Amino acid sequence: MVAAAPLVDLLASAAATGSALVGLYIGYQAYRGLRRNDEPAMRYLAAGMILLFGVTYLLAVVGQGLIALHVVTLGFQDVFRLLVRVLQLAGLVLIAYSLHLAAGGRIAEG
Amino acid sequence: MIVAASPPSAPSLPAPPRWAGDLFLGHMTDPSVADDPDLSTLVGLFDDEHVRTILAATSAEPLSAAELSERCGVSTSAVYRRVDRLVDAALLDERTRPRSDGHHDTVYVAAIERFELVVDDGEVDWTVDRTETDVADELTRLWGEF
Protein backbone atom coordinates (compact mmCIF):
# COMPACT_ATOMS: atom_id res chain seq x y z
CA MET A 1 0.00 0.00 0.00
CA VAL A 2 3.04 2.26 0.30
CA ALA A 3 3.30 2.62 -3.49
CA ALA A 4 -0.35 3.71 -3.71
CA ALA A 5 0.24 7.23 -2.37
CA PRO A 6 2.40 8.54 -5.28
CA LEU A 7 -0.04 6.98 -7.76
CA VAL A 8 -2.98 8.67 -6.08
CA ASP A 9 -1.04 11.95 -6.10
CA LEU A 10 -0.30 11.55 -9.78
CA LEU A 11 -3.94 10.76 -10.60
CA ALA A 12 -5.10 13.75 -8.56
CA SER A 13 -2.67 16.02 -10.45
CA ALA A 14 -3.79 14.57 -13.78
CA ALA A 15 -7.46 15.14 -12.90
CA ALA A 16 -6.71 18.69 -11.75
CA THR A 17 -4.85 19.42 -15.01
CA GLY A 18 -7.70 17.85 -16.99
CA SER A 19 -10.37 19.96 -15.31
CA ALA A 20 -8.25 23.09 -15.79
CA LEU A 21 -7.92 22.31 -19.52
CA VAL A 22 -11.63 21.55 -19.99
CA GLY A 23 -12.59 24.64 -17.97
CA LEU A 24 -10.30 26.80 -20.09
CA TYR A 25 -11.75 25.24 -23.25
CA ILE A 26 -15.27 26.25 -22.19
CA GLY A 27 -13.96 29.71 -21.24
CA TYR A 28 -12.33 29.99 -24.66
CA GLN A 29 -15.58 29.04 -26.42
CA ALA A 30 -17.40 31.64 -24.31
CA TYR A 31 -14.83 34.23 -25.41
CA ARG A 32 -15.39 33.24 -29.04
CA GLY A 33 -19.14 33.50 -28.42
CA LEU A 34 -18.54 37.05 -27.19
CA ARG A 35 -16.55 37.95 -30.32
CA ARG A 36 -18.94 36.30 -32.75
CA ASN A 37 -22.27 37.34 -31.22
CA ASP A 38 -21.42 40.51 -29.28
CA GLU A 39 -23.14 38.92 -26.30
CA PRO A 40 -21.99 40.74 -23.12
CA ALA A 41 -23.05 37.79 -20.92
CA MET A 42 -20.32 35.72 -22.58
CA ARG A 43 -17.62 38.13 -21.41
CA TYR A 44 -18.38 37.36 -17.77
CA LEU A 45 -18.83 33.66 -18.46
CA ALA A 46 -15.41 33.54 -20.15
CA ALA A 47 -13.74 35.58 -17.39
CA GLY A 48 -15.41 33.46 -14.70
CA MET A 49 -14.36 30.16 -16.26
CA ILE A 50 -10.78 31.34 -16.77
CA LEU A 51 -10.59 32.58 -13.17
CA LEU A 52 -12.28 29.47 -11.77
CA PHE A 53 -10.20 26.91 -13.64
CA GLY A 54 -7.15 28.56 -15.19
CA VAL A 55 -5.97 31.13 -12.66
CA THR A 56 -6.67 28.98 -9.58
CA TYR A 57 -4.91 26.00 -11.15
CA LEU A 58 -1.89 28.12 -12.03
CA LEU A 59 -1.80 29.58 -8.53
CA ALA A 60 -2.03 26.13 -6.92
CA VAL A 61 0.79 24.81 -9.13
CA VAL A 62 2.98 27.86 -8.51
CA GLY A 63 2.28 27.65 -4.77
CA GLN A 64 3.17 23.97 -4.64
CA GLY A 65 6.31 24.61 -6.66
CA LEU A 66 7.43 27.47 -4.42
CA ILE A 67 6.87 25.36 -1.31
CA ALA A 68 8.58 22.31 -2.83
CA LEU A 69 11.59 24.44 -3.84
CA HIS A 70 11.65 25.99 -0.35
CA VAL A 71 11.26 29.48 -1.79
CA VAL A 72 8.49 30.04 0.72
CA THR A 73 7.82 28.15 3.93
CA LEU A 74 5.12 25.54 4.36
CA GLY A 75 3.18 28.12 6.36
CA PHE A 76 2.31 29.82 3.07
CA GLN A 77 0.31 26.79 2.02
CA ASP A 78 -2.73 28.17 3.83
CA VAL A 79 -2.22 31.56 2.20
CA PHE A 80 -2.26 29.95 -1.25
CA ARG A 81 -5.27 27.87 -0.26
CA LEU A 82 -7.10 31.04 0.82
CA LEU A 83 -6.17 32.83 -2.42
CA VAL A 84 -7.39 29.89 -4.51
CA ARG A 85 -10.70 29.82 -2.62
CA VAL A 86 -11.18 33.60 -2.99
CA LEU A 87 -10.49 33.39 -6.74
CA GLN A 88 -12.88 30.44 -7.07
CA LEU A 89 -15.55 32.50 -5.36
CA ALA A 90 -14.83 35.47 -7.64
CA GLY A 91 -15.04 33.20 -10.71
CA LEU A 92 -18.38 31.77 -9.60
CA VAL A 93 -19.75 35.25 -8.86
CA LEU A 94 -18.81 36.30 -12.42
CA ILE A 95 -20.56 33.22 -13.85
CA ALA A 96 -23.67 33.90 -11.76
CA TYR A 97 -23.64 37.52 -12.95
CA SER A 98 -23.30 36.35 -16.55
CA LEU A 99 -26.31 34.06 -16.05
CA HIS A 100 -28.34 37.03 -14.84
CA LEU A 101 -27.21 39.13 -17.81
CA ALA A 102 -28.27 36.35 -20.20
CA ALA A 103 -31.63 35.96 -18.44
CA GLY A 104 -32.10 39.76 -18.39
CA GLY A 105 -31.53 39.86 -22.15
CA ARG A 106 -34.32 37.35 -22.64
CA ILE A 107 -36.75 39.29 -20.48
CA ALA A 108 -36.04 42.46 -22.46
CA GLU A 109 -36.52 40.49 -25.67
CA GLY A 110 -39.90 39.10 -24.64
CA MET B 1 -51.64 22.36 -63.08
CA ILE B 2 -48.29 23.17 -61.63
CA VAL B 3 -48.31 23.95 -57.97
CA ALA B 4 -45.33 25.78 -56.64
CA ALA B 5 -43.79 23.61 -54.00
CA SER B 6 -43.64 25.29 -50.65
CA PRO B 7 -42.06 23.75 -47.59
CA PRO B 8 -44.56 22.36 -45.11
CA SER B 9 -45.08 24.86 -42.35
CA ALA B 10 -43.35 23.39 -39.34
CA PRO B 11 -45.37 23.41 -36.13
CA SER B 12 -44.00 26.04 -33.79
CA LEU B 13 -43.04 23.60 -31.07
CA PRO B 14 -39.91 24.23 -29.06
CA ALA B 15 -36.90 22.39 -30.42
CA PRO B 16 -36.25 19.07 -28.67
CA PRO B 17 -33.54 19.31 -26.03
CA ARG B 18 -30.17 18.39 -27.38
CA TRP B 19 -27.76 16.03 -25.78
CA ALA B 20 -25.39 18.17 -23.74
CA GLY B 21 -22.37 16.29 -25.12
CA ASP B 22 -23.12 17.75 -28.54
CA LEU B 23 -21.75 21.02 -27.28
CA PHE B 24 -18.32 19.52 -26.80
CA LEU B 25 -18.23 16.88 -29.49
CA GLY B 26 -19.50 19.10 -32.25
CA HIS B 27 -22.16 16.68 -33.53
CA MET B 28 -24.86 19.25 -33.83
CA THR B 29 -27.15 17.81 -36.42
CA ASP B 30 -30.62 18.95 -35.55
CA PRO B 31 -32.91 15.92 -35.94
CA SER B 32 -35.58 18.08 -37.58
CA VAL B 33 -33.28 18.96 -40.49
CA ALA B 34 -31.71 15.54 -40.93
CA ASP B 35 -33.74 15.02 -44.12
CA ASP B 36 -33.16 17.34 -47.01
CA PRO B 37 -36.24 19.16 -48.30
CA ASP B 38 -37.70 18.05 -51.67
CA LEU B 39 -35.76 18.91 -54.74
CA SER B 40 -38.65 21.01 -56.04
CA THR B 41 -38.65 23.06 -52.85
CA LEU B 42 -34.93 23.65 -53.12
CA VAL B 43 -34.92 24.43 -56.83
CA GLY B 44 -37.95 26.67 -56.35
CA LEU B 45 -36.03 28.63 -53.75
CA PHE B 46 -32.80 28.84 -55.74
CA ASP B 47 -34.77 30.04 -58.77
CA ASP B 48 -35.62 33.23 -56.89
CA GLU B 49 -33.16 36.05 -57.40
CA HIS B 50 -33.83 37.59 -53.99
CA VAL B 51 -33.37 34.23 -52.26
CA ARG B 52 -29.92 34.02 -53.83
CA THR B 53 -29.15 37.57 -52.70
CA ILE B 54 -30.29 36.72 -49.15
CA LEU B 55 -28.14 33.57 -49.02
CA ALA B 56 -25.10 35.35 -50.47
CA ALA B 57 -25.38 38.35 -48.15
CA THR B 58 -25.97 36.28 -44.99
CA SER B 59 -23.07 33.98 -45.80
CA ALA B 60 -20.74 36.93 -45.21
CA GLU B 61 -22.34 38.45 -42.12
CA PRO B 62 -25.51 38.07 -40.03
CA LEU B 63 -28.20 40.46 -41.31
CA SER B 64 -31.64 41.48 -40.10
CA ALA B 65 -34.76 41.45 -42.26
CA ALA B 66 -34.57 45.25 -42.56
CA GLU B 67 -30.96 45.09 -43.78
CA LEU B 68 -31.87 42.31 -46.21
CA SER B 69 -34.76 44.34 -47.56
CA GLU B 70 -32.27 47.10 -48.32
CA ARG B 71 -29.88 44.71 -50.06
CA CYS B 72 -32.60 43.08 -52.15
CA GLY B 73 -34.51 46.26 -52.88
CA VAL B 74 -37.83 44.67 -51.83
CA SER B 75 -40.18 45.24 -48.91
CA THR B 76 -39.52 43.65 -45.53
CA SER B 77 -42.66 41.53 -45.89
CA ALA B 78 -41.26 40.14 -49.15
CA VAL B 79 -38.01 39.42 -47.30
CA TYR B 80 -39.88 37.70 -44.43
CA ARG B 81 -41.75 35.47 -46.90
CA ARG B 82 -38.46 34.26 -48.35
CA VAL B 83 -36.66 34.10 -45.03
CA ASP B 84 -39.45 31.93 -43.53
CA ARG B 85 -39.24 29.49 -46.44
CA LEU B 86 -35.44 29.41 -46.16
CA VAL B 87 -35.56 28.80 -42.40
CA ASP B 88 -38.17 26.02 -42.90
CA ALA B 89 -35.87 24.39 -45.44
CA ALA B 90 -32.97 24.77 -42.96
CA LEU B 91 -31.00 26.83 -45.46
CA LEU B 92 -30.97 29.83 -43.15
CA ASP B 93 -30.43 30.05 -39.38
CA GLU B 94 -31.95 32.59 -37.03
CA ARG B 95 -29.83 34.28 -34.38
CA THR B 96 -30.28 37.21 -32.04
CA ARG B 97 -28.15 40.32 -31.97
CA PRO B 98 -28.26 42.64 -28.96
CA ARG B 99 -29.10 46.27 -29.65
CA SER B 100 -27.78 49.24 -27.73
CA ASP B 101 -31.20 49.76 -26.11
CA GLY B 102 -31.07 46.29 -24.57
CA HIS B 103 -33.49 44.69 -27.03
CA HIS B 104 -32.48 42.01 -29.50
CA ASP B 105 -32.77 41.96 -33.29
CA THR B 106 -33.35 38.71 -35.11
CA VAL B 107 -30.61 38.26 -37.67
CA TYR B 108 -30.15 35.57 -40.29
CA VAL B 109 -27.12 33.51 -41.24
CA ALA B 110 -26.83 31.32 -44.31
CA ALA B 111 -26.77 27.65 -43.31
CA ILE B 112 -26.04 26.22 -46.76
CA GLU B 113 -22.56 25.93 -48.14
CA ARG B 114 -23.11 23.79 -51.20
CA PHE B 115 -25.89 22.15 -53.19
CA GLU B 116 -25.06 19.14 -55.29
CA LEU B 117 -27.12 17.30 -57.88
CA VAL B 118 -25.71 13.92 -58.80
CA VAL B 119 -26.92 12.06 -61.89
CA ASP B 120 -25.37 8.63 -61.88
CA ASP B 121 -26.28 4.99 -62.32
CA GLY B 122 -29.86 5.64 -63.36
CA GLU B 123 -30.59 7.86 -60.39
CA VAL B 124 -30.81 11.52 -59.59
CA ASP B 125 -29.72 12.41 -56.10
CA TRP B 126 -29.06 15.68 -54.34
CA THR B 127 -27.36 16.80 -51.19
CA VAL B 128 -27.22 20.05 -49.29
CA ASP B 129 -23.98 20.67 -47.41
CA ARG B 130 -24.79 22.83 -44.45
CA THR B 131 -22.44 25.08 -42.61
CA GLU B 132 -21.36 23.45 -39.41
CA THR B 133 -22.85 25.07 -36.36
CA ASP B 134 -20.15 26.70 -34.30
CA VAL B 135 -19.61 25.50 -30.72
CA ALA B 136 -19.19 29.10 -29.51
CA ASP B 137 -22.53 30.13 -31.07
CA GLU B 138 -24.27 27.12 -29.55
CA LEU B 139 -22.83 27.95 -26.14
CA THR B 140 -24.02 31.56 -26.47
CA ARG B 141 -27.49 30.35 -27.47
CA LEU B 142 -27.71 27.74 -24.70
CA TRP B 143 -26.46 30.17 -22.05
CA GLY B 144 -29.13 32.64 -23.04
CA GLU B 145 -31.81 29.95 -22.79
CA PHE B 146 -31.05 28.96 -19.22
Tab-separated table of C-alpha atoms in Angstrom:
chain	number	residue	atom	x	y	z
A	1	MET	CA	0.000	0.000	0.000
A	2	VAL	CA	3.036	2.262	0.298
A	3	ALA	CA	3.297	2.618	-3.491
A	4	ALA	CA	-0.347	3.709	-3.710
A	5	ALA	CA	0.244	7.233	-2.370
A	6	PRO	CA	2.405	8.536	-5.281
A	7	LEU	CA	-0.040	6.978	-7.755
A	8	VAL	CA	-2.982	8.671	-6.077
A	9	ASP	CA	-1.042	11.950	-6.100
A	10	LEU	CA	-0.300	11.547	-9.779
A	11	LEU	CA	-3.938	10.760	-10.598
A	12	ALA	CA	-5.102	13.753	-8.562
A	13	SER	CA	-2.669	16.017	-10.453
A	14	ALA	CA	-3.792	14.571	-13.779
A	15	ALA	CA	-7.455	15.137	-12.904
A	16	ALA	CA	-6.713	18.694	-11.753
A	17	THR	CA	-4.852	19.418	-15.011
A	18	GLY	CA	-7.699	17.855	-16.988
A	19	SER	CA	-10.372	19.962	-15.314
A	20	ALA	CA	-8.248	23.090	-15.794
A	21	LEU	CA	-7.922	22.312	-19.517
A	22	VAL	CA	-11.629	21.551	-19.992
A	23	GLY	CA	-12.592	24.636	-17.971
A	24	LEU	CA	-10.300	26.800	-20.090
A	25	TYR	CA	-11.747	25.239	-23.245
A	26	ILE	CA	-15.272	26.255	-22.190
A	27	GLY	CA	-13.962	29.705	-21.236
A	28	TYR	CA	-12.329	29.988	-24.659
A	29	GLN	CA	-15.576	29.043	-26.417
A	30	ALA	CA	-17.404	31.635	-24.311
A	31	TYR	CA	-14.831	34.227	-25.407
A	32	ARG	CA	-15.386	33.244	-29.043
A	33	GLY	CA	-19.136	33.502	-28.418
A	34	LEU	CA	-18.538	37.048	-27.194
A	35	ARG	CA	-16.549	37.947	-30.321
A	36	ARG	CA	-18.937	36.299	-32.747
A	37	ASN	CA	-22.269	37.338	-31.217
A	38	ASP	CA	-21.418	40.507	-29.280
A	39	GLU	CA	-23.142	38.920	-26.298
A	40	PRO	CA	-21.992	40.735	-23.120
A	41	ALA	CA	-23.051	37.786	-20.923
A	42	MET	CA	-20.325	35.720	-22.577
A	43	ARG	CA	-17.618	38.126	-21.406
A	44	TYR	CA	-18.384	37.357	-17.769
A	45	LEU	CA	-18.832	33.663	-18.456
A	46	ALA	CA	-15.412	33.540	-20.148
A	47	ALA	CA	-13.736	35.581	-17.394
A	48	GLY	CA	-15.413	33.463	-14.702
A	49	MET	CA	-14.356	30.163	-16.260
A	50	ILE	CA	-10.777	31.342	-16.769
A	51	LEU	CA	-10.591	32.579	-13.170
A	52	LEU	CA	-12.275	29.475	-11.765
A	53	PHE	CA	-10.201	26.914	-13.644
A	54	GLY	CA	-7.150	28.564	-15.190
A	55	VAL	CA	-5.970	31.133	-12.655
A	56	THR	CA	-6.668	28.979	-9.585
A	57	TYR	CA	-4.906	26.004	-11.148
A	58	LEU	CA	-1.895	28.123	-12.031
A	59	LEU	CA	-1.802	29.576	-8.534
A	60	ALA	CA	-2.034	26.129	-6.920
A	61	VAL	CA	0.788	24.807	-9.130
A	62	VAL	CA	2.976	27.860	-8.507
A	63	GLY	CA	2.280	27.646	-4.773
A	64	GLN	CA	3.168	23.970	-4.642
A	65	GLY	CA	6.306	24.613	-6.659
A	66	LEU	CA	7.426	27.470	-4.418
A	67	ILE	CA	6.871	25.355	-1.309
A	68	ALA	CA	8.581	22.312	-2.827
A	69	LEU	CA	11.590	24.437	-3.836
A	70	HIS	CA	11.652	25.989	-0.352
A	71	VAL	CA	11.260	29.482	-1.788
A	72	VAL	CA	8.487	30.035	0.716
A	73	THR	CA	7.819	28.148	3.932
A	74	LEU	CA	5.120	25.540	4.359
A	75	GLY	CA	3.182	28.119	6.359
A	76	PHE	CA	2.311	29.816	3.066
A	77	GLN	CA	0.311	26.785	2.018
A	78	ASP	CA	-2.729	28.166	3.830
A	79	VAL	CA	-2.221	31.557	2.196
A	80	PHE	CA	-2.261	29.948	-1.248
A	81	ARG	CA	-5.267	27.873	-0.257
A	82	LEU	CA	-7.103	31.041	0.816
A	83	LEU	CA	-6.172	32.827	-2.425
A	84	VAL	CA	-7.393	29.893	-4.509
A	85	ARG	CA	-10.702	29.825	-2.618
A	86	VAL	CA	-11.178	33.597	-2.993
A	87	LEU	CA	-10.486	33.386	-6.740
A	88	GLN	CA	-12.876	30.440	-7.072
A	89	LEU	CA	-15.547	32.500	-5.360
A	90	ALA	CA	-14.829	35.468	-7.642
A	91	GLY	CA	-15.041	33.199	-10.710
A	92	LEU	CA	-18.384	31.774	-9.599
A	93	VAL	CA	-19.746	35.253	-8.864
A	94	LEU	CA	-18.808	36.298	-12.422
A	95	ILE	CA	-20.564	33.224	-13.854
A	96	ALA	CA	-23.672	33.898	-11.758
A	97	TYR	CA	-23.640	37.524	-12.953
A	98	SER	CA	-23.303	36.345	-16.548
A	99	LEU	CA	-26.305	34.062	-16.054
A	100	HIS	CA	-28.336	37.034	-14.838
A	101	LEU	CA	-27.211	39.133	-17.809
A	102	ALA	CA	-28.273	36.352	-20.200
A	103	ALA	CA	-31.626	35.965	-18.436
A	104	GLY	CA	-32.097	39.763	-18.386
A	105	GLY	CA	-31.534	39.863	-22.152
A	106	ARG	CA	-34.315	37.353	-22.641
A	107	ILE	CA	-36.754	39.286	-20.482
A	108	ALA	CA	-36.039	42.464	-22.456
A	109	GLU	CA	-36.524	40.490	-25.667
A	110	GLY	CA	-39.895	39.100	-24.638
B	1	MET	CA	-51.638	22.363	-63.083
B	2	ILE	CA	-48.288	23.167	-61.630
B	3	VAL	CA	-48.313	23.951	-57.974
B	4	ALA	CA	-45.332	25.784	-56.641
B	5	ALA	CA	-43.791	23.610	-53.996
B	6	SER	CA	-43.640	25.292	-50.655
B	7	PRO	CA	-42.061	23.747	-47.591
B	8	PRO	CA	-44.562	22.364	-45.113
B	9	SER	CA	-45.079	24.860	-42.351
B	10	ALA	CA	-43.351	23.387	-39.338
B	11	PRO	CA	-45.366	23.406	-36.127
B	12	SER	CA	-44.004	26.037	-33.791
B	13	LEU	CA	-43.041	23.601	-31.066
B	14	PRO	CA	-39.906	24.230	-29.057
B	15	ALA	CA	-36.896	22.388	-30.418
B	16	PRO	CA	-36.251	19.072	-28.674
B	17	PRO	CA	-33.545	19.307	-26.034
B	18	ARG	CA	-30.169	18.390	-27.381
B	19	TRP	CA	-27.763	16.035	-25.779
B	20	ALA	CA	-25.389	18.173	-23.739
B	21	GLY	CA	-22.373	16.290	-25.123
B	22	ASP	CA	-23.122	17.754	-28.544
B	23	LEU	CA	-21.747	21.017	-27.282
B	24	PHE	CA	-18.323	19.522	-26.805
B	25	LEU	CA	-18.229	16.880	-29.491
B	26	GLY	CA	-19.500	19.103	-32.253
B	27	HIS	CA	-22.157	16.677	-33.527
B	28	MET	CA	-24.855	19.246	-33.835
B	29	THR	CA	-27.154	17.805	-36.422
B	30	ASP	CA	-30.619	18.954	-35.550
B	31	PRO	CA	-32.915	15.917	-35.937
B	32	SER	CA	-35.581	18.081	-37.579
B	33	VAL	CA	-33.284	18.962	-40.493
B	34	ALA	CA	-31.712	15.536	-40.926
B	35	ASP	CA	-33.742	15.017	-44.117
B	36	ASP	CA	-33.155	17.345	-47.007
B	37	PRO	CA	-36.241	19.165	-48.304
B	38	ASP	CA	-37.703	18.053	-51.665
B	39	LEU	CA	-35.756	18.910	-54.740
B	40	SER	CA	-38.652	21.006	-56.043
B	41	THR	CA	-38.651	23.061	-52.845
B	42	LEU	CA	-34.929	23.650	-53.117
B	43	VAL	CA	-34.918	24.432	-56.830
B	44	GLY	CA	-37.948	26.674	-56.351
B	45	LEU	CA	-36.033	28.626	-53.750
B	46	PHE	CA	-32.801	28.839	-55.744
B	47	ASP	CA	-34.769	30.038	-58.772
B	48	ASP	CA	-35.624	33.229	-56.885
B	49	GLU	CA	-33.156	36.052	-57.400
B	50	HIS	CA	-33.831	37.587	-53.987
B	51	VAL	CA	-33.368	34.234	-52.262
B	52	ARG	CA	-29.920	34.019	-53.832
B	53	THR	CA	-29.148	37.568	-52.701
B	54	ILE	CA	-30.292	36.721	-49.152
B	55	LEU	CA	-28.137	33.574	-49.024
B	56	ALA	CA	-25.104	35.345	-50.466
B	57	ALA	CA	-25.379	38.348	-48.146
B	58	THR	CA	-25.974	36.278	-44.992
B	59	SER	CA	-23.066	33.976	-45.797
B	60	ALA	CA	-20.736	36.932	-45.214
B	61	GLU	CA	-22.339	38.448	-42.117
B	62	PRO	CA	-25.507	38.065	-40.033
B	63	LEU	CA	-28.198	40.460	-41.314
B	64	SER	CA	-31.641	41.483	-40.102
B	65	ALA	CA	-34.763	41.454	-42.264
B	66	ALA	CA	-34.566	45.250	-42.561
B	67	GLU	CA	-30.956	45.087	-43.783
B	68	LEU	CA	-31.869	42.309	-46.212
B	69	SER	CA	-34.761	44.341	-47.565
B	70	GLU	CA	-32.265	47.103	-48.316
B	71	ARG	CA	-29.876	44.712	-50.064
B	72	CYS	CA	-32.600	43.085	-52.150
B	73	GLY	CA	-34.511	46.261	-52.880
B	74	VAL	CA	-37.825	44.667	-51.831
B	75	SER	CA	-40.176	45.244	-48.912
B	76	THR	CA	-39.519	43.649	-45.525
B	77	SER	CA	-42.660	41.532	-45.892
B	78	ALA	CA	-41.263	40.143	-49.151
B	79	VAL	CA	-38.007	39.419	-47.298
B	80	TYR	CA	-39.879	37.702	-44.434
B	81	ARG	CA	-41.751	35.466	-46.897
B	82	ARG	CA	-38.457	34.264	-48.355
B	83	VAL	CA	-36.657	34.096	-45.026
B	84	ASP	CA	-39.450	31.933	-43.531
B	85	ARG	CA	-39.237	29.493	-46.435
B	86	LEU	CA	-35.439	29.405	-46.164
B	87	VAL	CA	-35.564	28.796	-42.404
B	88	ASP	CA	-38.166	26.018	-42.897
B	89	ALA	CA	-35.872	24.393	-45.444
B	90	ALA	CA	-32.973	24.769	-42.957
B	91	LEU	CA	-30.995	26.826	-45.464
B	92	LEU	CA	-30.970	29.832	-43.146
B	93	ASP	CA	-30.435	30.054	-39.383
B	94	GLU	CA	-31.947	32.594	-37.031
B	95	ARG	CA	-29.832	34.277	-34.379
B	96	THR	CA	-30.280	37.211	-32.042
B	97	ARG	CA	-28.147	40.321	-31.969
B	98	PRO	CA	-28.257	42.641	-28.964
B	99	ARG	CA	-29.102	46.274	-29.652
B	100	SER	CA	-27.776	49.243	-27.734
B	101	ASP	CA	-31.203	49.763	-26.110
B	102	GLY	CA	-31.075	46.287	-24.566
B	103	HIS	CA	-33.490	44.689	-27.033
B	104	HIS	CA	-32.476	42.014	-29.505
B	105	ASP	CA	-32.775	41.963	-33.289
B	106	THR	CA	-33.355	38.710	-35.111
B	107	VAL	CA	-30.610	38.258	-37.669
B	108	TYR	CA	-30.152	35.566	-40.295
B	109	VAL	CA	-27.119	33.512	-41.237
B	110	ALA	CA	-26.832	31.317	-44.314
B	111	ALA	CA	-26.774	27.649	-43.310
B	112	ILE	CA	-26.045	26.219	-46.758
B	113	GLU	CA	-22.564	25.933	-48.139
B	114	ARG	CA	-23.109	23.789	-51.203
B	115	PHE	CA	-25.894	22.152	-53.185
B	116	GLU	CA	-25.059	19.136	-55.295
B	117	LEU	CA	-27.124	17.296	-57.879
B	118	VAL	CA	-25.709	13.916	-58.803
B	119	VAL	CA	-26.921	12.064	-61.894
B	120	ASP	CA	-25.374	8.634	-61.879
B	121	ASP	CA	-26.279	4.987	-62.324
B	122	GLY	CA	-29.856	5.639	-63.358
B	123	GLU	CA	-30.588	7.862	-60.388
B	124	VAL	CA	-30.808	11.520	-59.590
B	125	ASP	CA	-29.720	12.413	-56.103
B	126	TRP	CA	-29.059	15.678	-54.341
B	127	THR	CA	-27.356	16.799	-51.194
B	128	VAL	CA	-27.223	20.049	-49.291
B	129	ASP	CA	-23.978	20.670	-47.414
B	130	ARG	CA	-24.785	22.829	-44.451
B	131	THR	CA	-22.442	25.083	-42.611
B	132	GLU	CA	-21.364	23.449	-39.413
B	133	THR	CA	-22.853	25.069	-36.356
B	134	ASP	CA	-20.152	26.695	-34.296
B	135	VAL	CA	-19.614	25.504	-30.724
B	136	ALA	CA	-19.190	29.099	-29.515
B	137	ASP	CA	-22.533	30.127	-31.075
B	138	GLU	CA	-24.275	27.118	-29.548
B	139	LEU	CA	-22.829	27.954	-26.141
B	140	THR	CA	-24.023	31.557	-26.467
B	141	ARG	CA	-27.488	30.350	-27.469
B	142	LEU	CA	-27.707	27.744	-24.700
B	143	TRP	CA	-26.457	30.166	-22.049
B	144	GLY	CA	-29.135	32.644	-23.042
B	145	GLU	CA	-31.813	29.950	-22.793
B	146	PHE	CA	-31.053	28.963	-19.217
